[in-house]
């Protein structure tokens, strides 16, 4: 039995591949290498280069392997890009996911884990950590494109012998504590990655997008989760479905919020040197504040975060950034 990881050469996907191999699973990967890297994949993972919606590739992957579960990461992930180019987000995240779900039904794959996002909530109506039952009100095409996939999964699970877990990720950051993989995307936009690049002198400065939000220091608040804890939640989801658990939608975050300025202070502290920070206007599509209530994941998945410490998240991100700086194949 093999676990198929889509987007396995990407940031979160490559951490998942390592976590599965560490747990003794057989792994196959589909990735078209549009943003991922072949070198991010361990040799033990069977690699298929191509598109997740390609039916000829499905025929090959699903007949060459007995796929027991699909863990689906492939997709586009940048909120402001989705505002500027919504149709490519609906294509990549929704239309292509539909093709992959259809393949799961066709080839009788019983389990599916989906990378969903806190962006399905938009800005929650209360400042309390958000529960899965909160109103779903995405503020960007990115969030909508993911919510549509959640809906397809729900309806497919009602109609077919198919169980899914949708994990709503909060802000994923950091890198493998063993240094085997990390966030390697060129032109990355996510805060901790960009701050790491600025700290290491790979970019001249970092912009803070908006200082007039209704938060304690005027900058947006997010719940940053270490990528290895997130990968572990997927393993737990798989374990639970194998044991007969029903379909589930669960938040993946720690329940603690940090503002953009708090994150930048942490990066400065952990790095030990300051870097150029500039204050600019708001960025399109940003929710003011979003923090997870992770109770359901802890209870249902028996998930216990190990790295819920912003200093550690930042340290592993900086270590990876320094490692990337020493590589010459990118
Ligand atoms: N942010 C920022 N400067 C950057 C990147 C991000 O001020 O260079 C802010 C962004 O406006 C948001 C927060 O950091 O308030 C988290 O953004 P990110 O892109 O990391 O994740 P998102 O929450 O959009 O998925």
Short mmCIF file of C-alpha atoms and ligand atoms in Angstrom, two decimals:
data_model
loop_
_atom_site.label_atom_id
_atom_site.label_comp_id
_atom_site.label_asym_id
_atom_site.label_seq_id
_atom_site.Cartn_x
_atom_site.Cartn_y
_atom_site.Cartn_z
CA UNK A 1 0.00 0.00 0.00
CA UNK A 2 1.31 3.40 -0.99
CA UNK A 3 0.49 6.94 0.09
CA UNK A 4 0.36 9.38 -2.82
CA UNK A 5 1.51 12.92 -2.03
CA UNK A 6 0.65 15.64 -4.57
CA UNK A 7 2.94 18.63 -4.43
CA UNK A 8 5.50 16.47 -2.64
CA UNK A 9 8.44 18.47 -4.02
CA UNK A 10 7.08 21.66 -2.47
CA UNK A 11 7.49 23.16 0.95
CA UNK A 12 4.88 21.39 3.08
CA UNK A 13 4.70 18.38 0.76
CA UNK A 14 8.41 17.60 1.12
CA UNK A 15 8.09 17.66 4.92
CA UNK A 16 5.16 15.26 4.54
CA UNK A 17 7.19 12.90 2.37
CA UNK A 18 9.94 12.76 5.00
CA UNK A 19 7.40 12.25 7.80
CA UNK A 20 5.77 9.36 5.91
CA UNK A 21 9.12 7.72 5.20
CA UNK A 22 10.14 8.19 8.84
CA UNK A 23 6.91 6.37 9.77
CA UNK A 24 7.80 3.45 7.48
CA UNK A 25 5.24 4.19 4.73
CA UNK A 26 5.72 3.68 0.98
CA UNK A 27 5.41 7.01 -0.80
CA UNK A 28 4.69 8.14 -4.36
CA UNK A 29 4.71 11.78 -5.41
CA UNK A 30 3.07 13.72 -8.23
CA UNK A 31 4.55 17.16 -8.78
CA UNK A 32 4.89 19.24 -11.94
CA UNK A 33 7.87 21.11 -10.46
CA UNK A 34 6.35 24.53 -11.15
CA UNK A 35 7.37 25.77 -7.71
CA UNK A 36 8.82 22.61 -6.12
CA UNK A 37 12.26 21.09 -6.55
CA UNK A 38 13.27 17.58 -7.59
CA UNK A 39 16.14 17.74 -5.09
CA UNK A 40 13.67 18.29 -2.24
CA UNK A 41 12.50 14.68 -2.66
CA UNK A 42 14.25 11.81 -0.94
CA UNK A 43 15.36 8.98 -3.23
CA UNK A 44 13.02 6.54 -1.42
CA UNK A 45 9.93 8.36 -2.77
CA UNK A 46 8.70 7.21 -6.18
CA UNK A 47 8.44 10.35 -8.31
CA UNK A 48 5.98 11.12 -11.14
CA UNK A 49 6.55 14.46 -12.78
CA UNK A 50 3.30 15.88 -14.08
CA UNK A 51 -0.02 17.52 -13.47
CA UNK A 52 -2.48 16.36 -10.82
CA UNK A 53 -5.34 16.65 -13.35
CA UNK A 54 -3.69 14.56 -16.08
CA UNK A 55 -5.79 11.46 -16.65
CA UNK A 56 -3.03 9.60 -18.49
CA UNK A 57 -0.75 10.19 -15.50
CA UNK A 58 -3.51 8.98 -13.15
CA UNK A 59 -3.79 5.75 -15.15
CA UNK A 60 -0.04 5.19 -14.73
CA UNK A 61 0.24 6.12 -11.04
CA UNK A 62 -2.89 4.29 -9.91
CA UNK A 63 -2.08 1.10 -11.80
CA UNK A 64 1.63 0.97 -10.98
CA UNK A 65 0.87 1.40 -7.25
CA UNK A 66 -1.88 0.37 -4.87
CA UNK A 67 -2.74 3.81 -3.57
CA UNK A 68 -4.40 3.66 -0.18
CA UNK A 69 -4.47 7.39 0.48
CA UNK A 70 -3.91 10.68 -1.30
CA UNK A 71 -2.46 13.61 0.61
CA UNK A 72 -3.15 16.59 -1.60
CA UNK A 73 -0.90 19.64 -1.29
CA UNK A 74 -0.44 20.72 -4.90
CA UNK A 75 -1.93 24.14 -5.47
CA UNK A 76 -1.37 27.87 -5.46
CA UNK A 77 -0.99 29.53 -2.10
CA UNK A 78 -0.48 33.29 -2.34
CA UNK A 79 -3.44 35.38 -1.19
CA UNK A 80 -2.63 38.65 -3.05
CA UNK A 81 -1.77 36.74 -6.24
CA UNK A 82 -5.22 35.14 -6.05
CA UNK A 83 -6.81 38.58 -5.82
CA UNK A 84 -4.93 39.67 -8.96
CA UNK A 85 -5.50 36.45 -10.92
CA UNK A 86 -8.55 34.67 -9.50
CA UNK A 87 -9.21 32.37 -12.46
CA UNK A 88 -5.80 30.74 -12.23
CA UNK A 89 -6.55 30.00 -8.55
CA UNK A 90 -9.92 28.44 -9.40
CA UNK A 91 -8.17 26.43 -12.11
CA UNK A 92 -5.21 25.23 -10.05
CA UNK A 93 -6.93 24.76 -6.72
CA UNK A 94 -10.51 23.90 -7.58
CA UNK A 95 -10.73 22.50 -11.11
CA UNK A 96 -7.58 20.38 -10.76
CA UNK A 97 -8.61 19.15 -7.33
CA UNK A 98 -11.89 18.04 -8.86
CA UNK A 99 -9.95 15.93 -11.37
CA UNK A 100 -7.87 14.40 -8.59
CA UNK A 101 -10.94 13.60 -6.47
CA UNK A 102 -12.55 12.01 -9.56
CA UNK A 103 -9.43 9.85 -9.92
CA UNK A 104 -9.69 8.84 -6.25
CA UNK A 105 -13.26 7.67 -6.88
CA UNK A 106 -12.41 5.97 -10.17
CA UNK A 107 -9.45 4.07 -8.75
CA UNK A 108 -11.20 3.38 -5.43
CA UNK A 109 -8.78 5.19 -3.15
CA UNK A 110 -10.45 5.08 0.27
CA UNK A 111 -8.69 7.95 2.08
CA UNK A 112 -7.93 11.54 1.17
CA UNK A 113 -6.25 14.30 3.21
CA UNK A 114 -6.67 17.82 1.90
CA UNK A 115 -4.60 20.97 2.53
CA UNK A 116 -7.26 23.49 3.35
CA UNK A 117 -6.73 26.84 4.94
CA UNK A 118 -7.80 29.26 7.64
CA UNK A 119 -8.55 31.62 4.75
CA UNK A 120 -11.93 29.85 4.43
CA UNK A 121 -13.02 31.81 7.52
CA UNK A 122 -12.02 35.29 6.35
CA UNK A 123 -11.82 37.60 9.37
CA UNK A 124 -13.71 35.86 12.17
CA UNK A 125 -16.56 37.79 13.77
CA UNK A 126 -15.06 37.51 17.24
CA UNK A 127 -11.41 37.85 18.34
CA UNK A 128 -11.66 34.43 20.04
CA UNK A 129 -9.72 31.52 18.50
CA UNK A 130 -11.82 30.26 15.63
CA UNK A 131 -13.73 26.98 15.75
CA UNK A 132 -14.49 24.83 12.72
CA UNK A 133 -18.17 25.74 13.11
CA UNK A 134 -17.46 29.47 12.58
CA UNK A 135 -18.98 31.21 9.61
CA UNK A 136 -17.17 30.48 6.36
CA UNK A 137 -16.54 33.77 4.64
CA UNK A 138 -13.36 33.73 2.54
CA UNK A 139 -12.03 37.19 1.70
CA UNK A 140 -9.84 36.10 -1.21
CA UNK A 141 -10.17 33.87 -4.27
CA UNK A 142 -7.51 31.70 -2.63
CA UNK A 143 -9.80 31.03 0.35
CA UNK A 144 -12.81 30.49 -1.93
CA UNK A 145 -10.90 28.11 -4.19
CA UNK A 146 -10.02 25.94 -1.17
CA UNK A 147 -13.53 26.09 0.30
CA UNK A 148 -14.96 24.85 -2.99
CA UNK A 149 -12.66 21.84 -2.78
CA UNK A 150 -13.80 21.16 0.78
CA UNK A 151 -17.37 21.18 -0.54
CA UNK A 152 -16.54 18.73 -3.34
CA UNK A 153 -14.90 16.41 -0.81
CA UNK A 154 -17.91 16.54 1.50
CA UNK A 155 -20.34 15.71 -1.30
CA UNK A 156 -18.09 12.99 -2.71
CA UNK A 157 -17.79 11.36 0.72
CA UNK A 158 -21.59 11.37 0.98
CA UNK A 159 -21.95 9.67 -2.39
CA UNK A 160 -19.07 7.20 -2.48
CA UNK A 161 -17.03 4.85 -0.35
CA UNK A 162 -14.54 7.62 0.37
CA UNK A 163 -13.37 9.27 3.58
CA UNK A 164 -11.52 12.57 3.77
CA UNK A 165 -9.88 14.83 6.29
CA UNK A 166 -9.59 18.51 5.42
CA UNK A 167 -7.01 20.27 7.57
CA UNK A 168 -7.40 24.02 7.73
CA UNK A 169 -3.86 25.29 8.03
CA UNK A 170 -3.10 28.49 9.81
CA UNK A 171 0.28 30.11 9.01
CA UNK A 172 2.80 27.40 8.28
CA UNK A 173 6.45 28.26 8.86
CA UNK A 174 9.82 26.86 9.92
CA UNK A 175 11.74 23.92 8.51
CA UNK A 176 12.57 20.29 9.28
CA UNK A 177 14.45 20.29 12.63
CA UNK A 178 16.84 17.71 11.08
CA UNK A 179 17.63 20.16 8.26
CA UNK A 180 16.54 17.78 5.45
CA UNK A 181 14.09 20.17 3.78
CA UNK A 182 12.58 23.62 4.18
CA UNK A 183 10.85 26.48 2.39
CA UNK A 184 12.84 26.90 -0.82
CA UNK A 185 10.38 28.79 -3.03
CA UNK A 186 11.95 31.48 -5.14
CA UNK A 187 10.16 34.83 -4.77
CA UNK A 188 8.38 33.69 -1.61
CA UNK A 189 5.88 36.08 -0.05
CA UNK A 190 5.16 34.56 3.38
CA UNK A 191 6.21 36.63 6.35
CA UNK A 192 8.72 34.40 8.16
CA UNK A 193 10.36 33.33 4.89
CA UNK A 194 10.66 36.92 3.67
CA UNK A 195 11.96 38.06 7.08
CA UNK A 196 14.57 35.26 7.01
CA UNK A 197 15.73 36.39 3.57
CA UNK A 198 15.95 40.00 4.78
CA UNK A 199 17.84 38.97 7.94
CA UNK A 200 20.38 37.00 5.88
CA UNK A 201 20.85 39.82 3.40
CA UNK A 202 19.17 38.01 0.49
CA UNK A 203 16.83 40.98 0.08
CA UNK A 204 17.42 44.56 1.04
CA UNK A 205 14.45 45.06 3.35
CA UNK A 206 11.05 43.76 4.39
CA UNK A 207 7.78 45.67 4.03
CA UNK A 208 5.19 45.60 6.80
CA UNK A 209 1.82 45.68 5.04
CA UNK A 210 -0.41 47.96 7.09
CA UNK A 211 0.05 49.44 10.56
CA UNK A 212 -3.49 50.76 11.04
CA UNK A 213 -5.35 47.51 11.69
CA UNK A 214 -7.54 47.27 14.81
CA UNK A 215 -4.99 45.17 16.74
CA UNK A 216 -2.75 45.98 19.72
CA UNK A 217 0.15 47.27 17.58
CA UNK A 218 -1.77 47.96 14.36
CA UNK A 219 -0.39 44.98 12.40
CA UNK A 220 -2.20 41.78 11.44
CA UNK A 221 -2.23 38.81 13.81
CA UNK A 222 -1.67 35.20 12.72
CA UNK A 223 -1.24 31.78 14.31
CA UNK A 224 2.14 30.41 13.13
CA UNK A 225 2.47 26.62 13.13
CA UNK A 226 5.69 24.65 12.64
CA UNK A 227 5.61 22.68 9.38
CA UNK A 228 6.70 19.42 11.09
CA UNK A 229 3.80 19.60 13.55
CA UNK A 230 1.53 20.15 10.58
CA UNK A 231 2.94 17.12 8.72
CA UNK A 232 2.41 15.09 11.88
CA UNK A 233 -1.28 16.10 11.96
CA UNK A 234 -1.63 14.51 8.49
CA UNK A 235 -0.09 11.25 9.75
CA UNK A 236 -2.56 11.28 12.62
CA UNK A 237 -5.42 11.93 10.19
CA UNK A 238 -4.37 8.93 8.13
CA UNK A 239 -4.10 6.76 11.23
CA UNK A 240 -7.58 7.82 12.34
CA UNK A 241 -9.20 7.08 8.97
CA UNK A 242 -7.46 3.69 8.79
CA UNK A 243 -8.98 2.92 12.19
CA UNK A 244 -12.45 3.64 10.77
CA UNK A 245 -12.77 7.34 11.63
CA UNK A 246 -15.31 9.39 9.69
CA UNK A 247 -14.62 12.35 7.46
CA UNK A 248 -13.42 15.35 9.42
CA UNK A 249 -12.59 19.02 8.96
CA UNK A 250 -10.15 20.31 11.57
CA UNK A 251 -8.06 23.39 12.24
CA UNK A 252 -4.27 23.10 12.40
CA UNK A 253 -2.81 25.92 14.44
CA UNK A 254 -1.58 26.39 17.99
CA UNK A 255 -4.19 28.81 19.33
CA UNK A 256 -1.71 31.66 19.88
CA UNK A 257 -1.57 34.81 17.78
CA UNK A 258 1.46 36.95 16.94
CA UNK A 259 1.42 40.28 15.16
CA UNK A 260 3.66 41.02 12.19
CA UNK A 261 5.81 43.24 14.44
CA UNK A 262 6.12 40.51 17.08
CA UNK A 263 7.30 38.10 14.40
CA UNK A 264 9.89 40.59 13.13
CA UNK A 265 11.13 41.21 16.68
CA UNK A 266 11.52 37.45 17.14
CA UNK A 267 13.47 37.13 13.88
CA UNK A 268 15.77 39.97 14.99
CA UNK A 269 16.27 38.36 18.41
CA UNK A 270 16.93 34.84 17.13
CA UNK A 271 19.19 36.07 14.32
CA UNK A 272 21.02 38.43 16.67
CA UNK A 273 21.14 41.35 14.20
CA UNK A 274 18.61 43.88 12.95
CA UNK A 275 17.58 44.36 9.32
CA UNK A 276 15.75 47.02 7.34
CA UNK A 277 11.99 47.08 8.05
CA UNK A 278 9.74 49.49 6.11
CA UNK A 279 6.15 50.37 6.86
CA UNK A 280 3.85 50.49 3.85
CA UNK A 281 0.11 50.35 3.11
CA UNK A 282 -2.21 47.39 3.51
CA UNK A 283 -1.99 44.43 1.16
CA UNK A 284 -5.15 43.27 -0.67
CA UNK A 285 -7.01 40.29 0.79
CA UNK A 286 -5.40 40.28 4.28
CA UNK A 287 -7.68 39.35 7.18
CA UNK A 288 -7.03 41.41 10.34
CA UNK A 289 -6.57 38.58 12.76
CA UNK A 290 -6.97 34.84 12.66
CA UNK A 291 -6.05 32.36 15.39
CA UNK A 292 -7.05 28.68 15.57
CA UNK A 293 -8.94 26.84 18.21
CA UNK A 294 -7.04 23.55 17.78
CA UNK A 295 -9.21 21.56 20.23
CA UNK A 296 -10.84 19.35 17.61
CA UNK A 297 -7.54 18.25 16.02
CA UNK A 298 -6.11 17.47 19.46
CA UNK A 299 -9.17 15.50 20.48
CA UNK A 300 -10.07 13.72 17.24
CA UNK A 301 -6.61 13.19 15.77
CA UNK A 302 -4.84 12.78 19.08
CA UNK A 303 -2.47 15.44 17.74
CA UNK A 304 0.09 16.86 20.16
CA UNK A 305 2.18 19.73 18.80
CA UNK A 306 5.89 19.46 19.63
CA UNK A 307 7.25 22.74 18.30
CA UNK A 308 4.75 25.40 19.41
CA UNK A 309 7.40 27.99 20.11
CA UNK A 310 7.86 30.99 17.78
CA UNK A 311 11.61 31.18 18.57
CA UNK A 312 12.05 27.57 17.44
CA UNK A 313 9.96 28.10 14.30
CA UNK A 314 12.09 31.12 13.40
CA UNK A 315 15.34 29.34 14.27
CA UNK A 316 14.60 26.41 11.94
CA UNK A 317 13.52 28.85 9.20
CA UNK A 318 16.78 30.81 9.56
CA UNK A 319 18.88 27.62 9.63
CA UNK A 320 17.24 26.50 6.38
CA UNK A 321 17.71 29.92 4.82
CA UNK A 322 21.44 29.75 5.65
CA UNK A 323 21.59 26.22 4.20
CA UNK A 324 19.94 27.42 0.97
CA UNK A 325 22.49 30.19 0.78
CA UNK A 326 25.21 27.52 0.67
CA UNK A 327 23.53 25.48 -2.08
CA UNK A 328 24.45 26.19 -5.69
CA UNK A 329 21.77 24.22 -7.56
CA UNK A 330 18.92 26.68 -7.32
N1 LIG B 1 3.32 40.38 5.73
C1 LIG B 1 4.08 41.54 5.77
N2 LIG B 1 5.21 41.61 4.98
C2 LIG B 1 5.59 40.58 4.16
C3 LIG B 1 4.82 39.39 4.15
C4 LIG B 1 3.69 39.33 4.94
O1 LIG B 1 3.75 42.50 6.47
O2 LIG B 1 6.61 40.71 3.45
C5 LIG B 1 2.11 40.27 6.58
C6 LIG B 1 0.84 40.09 5.77
O3 LIG B 1 0.31 41.33 5.35
C7 LIG B 1 -0.05 39.36 6.79
C8 LIG B 1 0.95 38.54 7.61
O4 LIG B 1 2.24 39.13 7.38
O5 LIG B 1 -0.65 40.31 7.65
C9 LIG B 1 1.00 37.09 7.19
O6 LIG B 1 1.12 37.05 5.77
P1 LIG B 1 1.61 35.77 4.99
O7 LIG B 1 1.75 36.17 3.54
O8 LIG B 1 2.82 35.21 5.65
O9 LIG B 1 0.46 34.71 5.19
P2 LIG B 1 -1.14 34.77 4.92
O10 LIG B 1 -1.73 35.02 6.29
O11 LIG B 1 -1.41 35.85 3.93
O12 LIG B 1 -1.46 33.42 4.41
#
